[in-house]
mmCIF file of C-alpha atoms in Angstrom:
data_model
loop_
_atom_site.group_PDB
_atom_site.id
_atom_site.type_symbol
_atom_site.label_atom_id
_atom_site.label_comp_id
_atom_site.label_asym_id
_atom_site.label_seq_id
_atom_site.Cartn_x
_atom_site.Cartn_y
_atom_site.Cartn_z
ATOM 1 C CA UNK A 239 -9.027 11.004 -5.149
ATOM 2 C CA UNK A 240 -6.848 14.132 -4.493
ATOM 3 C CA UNK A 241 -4.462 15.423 -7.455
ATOM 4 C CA UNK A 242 -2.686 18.699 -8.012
ATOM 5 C CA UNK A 243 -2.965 21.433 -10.234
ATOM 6 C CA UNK A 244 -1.874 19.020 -13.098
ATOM 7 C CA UNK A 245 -5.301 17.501 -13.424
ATOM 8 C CA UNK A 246 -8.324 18.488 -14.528
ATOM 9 C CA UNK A 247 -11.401 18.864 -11.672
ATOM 10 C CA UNK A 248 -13.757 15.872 -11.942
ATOM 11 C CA UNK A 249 -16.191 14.358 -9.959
ATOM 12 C CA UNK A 250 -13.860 11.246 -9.376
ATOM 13 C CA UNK A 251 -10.350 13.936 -8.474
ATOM 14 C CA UNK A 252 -10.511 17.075 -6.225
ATOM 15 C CA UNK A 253 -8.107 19.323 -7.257
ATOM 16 C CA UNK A 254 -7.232 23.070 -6.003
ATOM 17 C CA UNK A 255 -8.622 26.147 -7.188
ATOM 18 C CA UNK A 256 -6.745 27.555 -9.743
ATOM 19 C CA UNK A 257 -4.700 31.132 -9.439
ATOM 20 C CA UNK A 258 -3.005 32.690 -6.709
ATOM 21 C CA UNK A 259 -5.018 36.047 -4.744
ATOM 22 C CA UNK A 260 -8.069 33.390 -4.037
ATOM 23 C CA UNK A 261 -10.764 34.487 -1.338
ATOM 24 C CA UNK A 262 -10.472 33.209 2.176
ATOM 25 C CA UNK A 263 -12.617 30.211 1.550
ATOM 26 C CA UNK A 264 -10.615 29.100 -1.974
ATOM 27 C CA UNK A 265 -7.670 29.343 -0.333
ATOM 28 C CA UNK A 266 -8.416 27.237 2.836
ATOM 29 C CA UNK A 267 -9.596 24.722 0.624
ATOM 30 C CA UNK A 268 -6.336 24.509 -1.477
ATOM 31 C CA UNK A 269 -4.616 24.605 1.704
ATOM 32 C CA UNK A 270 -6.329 22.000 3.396
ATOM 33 C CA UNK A 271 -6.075 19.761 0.261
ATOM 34 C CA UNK A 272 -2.432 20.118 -0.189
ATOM 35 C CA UNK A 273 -2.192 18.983 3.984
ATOM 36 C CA UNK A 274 -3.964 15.999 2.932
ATOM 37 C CA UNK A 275 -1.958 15.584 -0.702
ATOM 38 C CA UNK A 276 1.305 15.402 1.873
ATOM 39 C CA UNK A 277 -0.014 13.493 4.902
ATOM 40 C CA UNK A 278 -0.802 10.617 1.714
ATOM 41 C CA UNK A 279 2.130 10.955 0.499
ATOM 42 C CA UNK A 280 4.262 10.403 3.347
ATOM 43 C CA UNK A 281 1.424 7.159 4.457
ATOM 44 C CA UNK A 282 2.100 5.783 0.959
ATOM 45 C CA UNK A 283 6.133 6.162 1.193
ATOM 46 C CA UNK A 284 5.435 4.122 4.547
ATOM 47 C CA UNK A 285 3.240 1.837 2.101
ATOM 48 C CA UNK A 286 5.872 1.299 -0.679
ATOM 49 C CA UNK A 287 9.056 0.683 1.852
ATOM 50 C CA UNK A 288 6.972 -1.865 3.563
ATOM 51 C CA UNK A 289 5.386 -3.860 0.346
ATOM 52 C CA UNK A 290 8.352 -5.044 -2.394
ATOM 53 C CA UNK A 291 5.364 -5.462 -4.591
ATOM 54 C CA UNK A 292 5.285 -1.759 -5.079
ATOM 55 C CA UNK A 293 9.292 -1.633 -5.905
ATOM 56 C CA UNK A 294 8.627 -2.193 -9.556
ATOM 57 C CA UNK A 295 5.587 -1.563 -11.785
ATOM 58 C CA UNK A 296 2.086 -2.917 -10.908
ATOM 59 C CA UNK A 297 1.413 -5.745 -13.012
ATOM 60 C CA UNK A 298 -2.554 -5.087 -12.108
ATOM 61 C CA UNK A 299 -5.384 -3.603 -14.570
ATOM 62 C CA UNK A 300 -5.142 0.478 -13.775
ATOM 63 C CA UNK A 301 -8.891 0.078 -12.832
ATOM 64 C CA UNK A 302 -7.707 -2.896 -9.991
ATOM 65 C CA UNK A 303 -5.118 -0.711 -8.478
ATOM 66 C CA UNK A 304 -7.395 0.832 -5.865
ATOM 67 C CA UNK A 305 -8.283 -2.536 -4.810
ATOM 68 C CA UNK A 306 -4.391 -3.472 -4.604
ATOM 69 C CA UNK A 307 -3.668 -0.247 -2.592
ATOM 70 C CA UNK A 308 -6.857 -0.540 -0.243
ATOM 71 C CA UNK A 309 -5.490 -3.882 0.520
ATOM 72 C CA UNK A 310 -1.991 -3.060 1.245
ATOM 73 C CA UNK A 311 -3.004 -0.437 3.474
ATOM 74 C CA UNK A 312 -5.594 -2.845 5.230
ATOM 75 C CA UNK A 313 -2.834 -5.577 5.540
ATOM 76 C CA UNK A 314 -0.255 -2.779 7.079
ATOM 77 C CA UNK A 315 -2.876 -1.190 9.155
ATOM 78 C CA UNK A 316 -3.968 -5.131 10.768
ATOM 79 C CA UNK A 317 -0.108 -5.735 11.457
ATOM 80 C CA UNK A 318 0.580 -2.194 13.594
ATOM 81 C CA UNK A 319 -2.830 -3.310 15.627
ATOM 82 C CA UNK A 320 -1.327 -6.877 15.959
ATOM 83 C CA UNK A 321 2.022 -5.610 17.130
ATOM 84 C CA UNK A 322 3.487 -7.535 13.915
ATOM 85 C CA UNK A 323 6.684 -6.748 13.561
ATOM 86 C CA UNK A 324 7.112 -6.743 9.547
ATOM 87 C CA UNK A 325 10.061 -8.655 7.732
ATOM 88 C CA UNK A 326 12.259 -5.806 5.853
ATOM 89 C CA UNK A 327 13.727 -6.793 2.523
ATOM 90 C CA UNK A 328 15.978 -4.190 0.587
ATOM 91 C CA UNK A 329 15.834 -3.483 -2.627
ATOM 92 C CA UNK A 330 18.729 -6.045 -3.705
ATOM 93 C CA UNK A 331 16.319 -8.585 -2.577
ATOM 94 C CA UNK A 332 13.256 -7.640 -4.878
ATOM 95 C CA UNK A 333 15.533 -7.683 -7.720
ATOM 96 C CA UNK A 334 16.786 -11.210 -7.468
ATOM 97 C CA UNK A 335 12.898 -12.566 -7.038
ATOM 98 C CA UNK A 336 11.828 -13.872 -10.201
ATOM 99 C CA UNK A 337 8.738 -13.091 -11.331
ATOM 100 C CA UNK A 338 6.419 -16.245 -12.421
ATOM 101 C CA UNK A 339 4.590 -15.158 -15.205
ATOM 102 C CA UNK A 340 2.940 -18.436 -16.248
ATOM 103 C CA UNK A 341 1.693 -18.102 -12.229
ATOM 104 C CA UNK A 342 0.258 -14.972 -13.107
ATOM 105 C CA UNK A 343 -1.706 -15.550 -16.485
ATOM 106 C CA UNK A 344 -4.053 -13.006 -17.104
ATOM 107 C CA UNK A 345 -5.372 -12.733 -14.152
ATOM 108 C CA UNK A 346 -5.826 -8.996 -12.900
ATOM 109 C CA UNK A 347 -7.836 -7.845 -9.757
ATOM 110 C CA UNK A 348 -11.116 -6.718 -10.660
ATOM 111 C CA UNK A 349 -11.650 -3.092 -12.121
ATOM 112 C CA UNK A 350 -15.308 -2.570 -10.665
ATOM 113 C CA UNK A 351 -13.846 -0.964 -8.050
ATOM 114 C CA UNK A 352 -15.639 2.494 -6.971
ATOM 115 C CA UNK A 353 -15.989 4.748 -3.967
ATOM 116 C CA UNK A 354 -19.003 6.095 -5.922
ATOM 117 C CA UNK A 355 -22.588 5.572 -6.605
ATOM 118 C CA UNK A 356 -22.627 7.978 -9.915
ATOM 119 C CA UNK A 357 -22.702 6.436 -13.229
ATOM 120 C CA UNK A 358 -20.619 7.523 -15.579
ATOM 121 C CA UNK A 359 -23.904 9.758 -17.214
ATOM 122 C CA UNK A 360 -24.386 11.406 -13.862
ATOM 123 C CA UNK A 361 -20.408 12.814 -13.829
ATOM 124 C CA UNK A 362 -19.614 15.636 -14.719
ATOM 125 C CA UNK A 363 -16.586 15.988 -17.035
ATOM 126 C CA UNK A 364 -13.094 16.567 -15.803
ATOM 127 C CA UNK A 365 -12.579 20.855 -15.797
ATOM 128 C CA UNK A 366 -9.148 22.718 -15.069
ATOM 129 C CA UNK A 367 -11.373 25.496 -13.643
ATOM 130 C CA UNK A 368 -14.822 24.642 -13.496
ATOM 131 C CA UNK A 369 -16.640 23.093 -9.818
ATOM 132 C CA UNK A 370 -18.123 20.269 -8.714
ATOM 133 C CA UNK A 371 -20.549 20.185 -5.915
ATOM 134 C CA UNK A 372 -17.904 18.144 -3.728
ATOM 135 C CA UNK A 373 -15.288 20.776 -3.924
ATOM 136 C CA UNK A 374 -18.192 23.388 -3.535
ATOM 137 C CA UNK A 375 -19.323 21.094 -0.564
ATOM 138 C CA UNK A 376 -16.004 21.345 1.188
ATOM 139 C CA UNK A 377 -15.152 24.931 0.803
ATOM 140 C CA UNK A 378 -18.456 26.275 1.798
ATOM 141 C CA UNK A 379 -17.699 23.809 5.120
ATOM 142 C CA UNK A 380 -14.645 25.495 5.860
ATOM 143 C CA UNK A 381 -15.813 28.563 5.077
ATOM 144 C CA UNK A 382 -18.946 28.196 7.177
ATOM 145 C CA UNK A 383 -16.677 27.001 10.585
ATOM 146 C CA UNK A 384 -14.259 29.722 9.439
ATOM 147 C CA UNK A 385 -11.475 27.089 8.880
ATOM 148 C CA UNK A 386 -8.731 29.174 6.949
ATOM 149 C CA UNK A 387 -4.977 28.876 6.153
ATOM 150 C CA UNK A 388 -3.638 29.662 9.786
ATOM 151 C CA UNK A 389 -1.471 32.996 10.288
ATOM 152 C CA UNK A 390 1.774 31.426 10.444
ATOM 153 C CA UNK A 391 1.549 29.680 6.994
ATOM 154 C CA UNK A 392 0.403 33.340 5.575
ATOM 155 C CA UNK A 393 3.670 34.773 7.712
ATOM 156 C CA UNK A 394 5.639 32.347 6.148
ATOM 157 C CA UNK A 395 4.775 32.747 2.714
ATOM 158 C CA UNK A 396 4.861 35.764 2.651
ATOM 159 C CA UNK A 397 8.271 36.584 3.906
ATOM 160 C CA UNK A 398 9.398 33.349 1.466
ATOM 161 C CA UNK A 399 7.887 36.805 -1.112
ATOM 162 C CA UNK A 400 10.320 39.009 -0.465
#
């Protein structure tokens, strides 16, 4: 998973290198991550418009969400290939749909969900400044095909400076 500054570096969230003045490679890689923060954002504003389950709170086990999300992106991605043109509700409509609890129970999706292999021994704990050999991983990448913020975005910010 990607996450700001906000949250601490783990194993399980990549999150930019703290500070500002960061060496060429640091700084591609917060760059980079913050293209990708936005380019998910903007999929899963696609996501939420499209799905009224995602108009109120998830009623779904935090640990089943990624299942729930996978799938929604799964079912959205199999309509655009199918040329499905989706029903649009507005948000008048979700409010009048009454939700069934008794239909519900306690069911939950499953929270074994993991895009991992580590056990939870093998992580590392979550760090505001420390590394993990994924962020390590990527920067050195970047840094090795000399994939850096481009000029323009450096132009930009810093006439934004003065």
């Amino acid at each position: 998973m990607l996450g700001d500054a906000a949250y601490p570096l783990s194993d399980h969230l990549l999150t930019p290198y703290p500070g500002r003045g960061l060496p060429l490679d640091k700084d591609a890689f917060n760059f980079y991550l913050s293209q990708l923060r936005v380019r998910i954002e903007q999929a899963f504003g696609i996501l939420v418009g499209q799905w009224g389950i995602l108009w109120k709170p998830l009623r779904v086990q935090f640990a089943g969400r990624c299942d729930l999300i996978t799938a929604l992106f799964r079912l959205h991605n199999f309509l655009r290939d199918e040329k499905v043109t989706p029903i649009h509700r507005s948000e008048e409509d979700a409010e009048v749909v009454q939700v069934r609890p008794h239909l519900l129970g306690d069911k939950t999706l499953p929270g074994t969900f993991s895009t991992t292999t580590k056990t939870t021994k093998d992580a590392q704990k979550p760090t505001r400044s420390g590394e993990v050999s994924t962020r390590k991983g990527i920067t050195m990448m970047l840094d090795n095909k000399r994939q850096y913020r481009p000029k323009h975005n450096l132009v930009r910010n810093a006439a934004r400076k003065t």
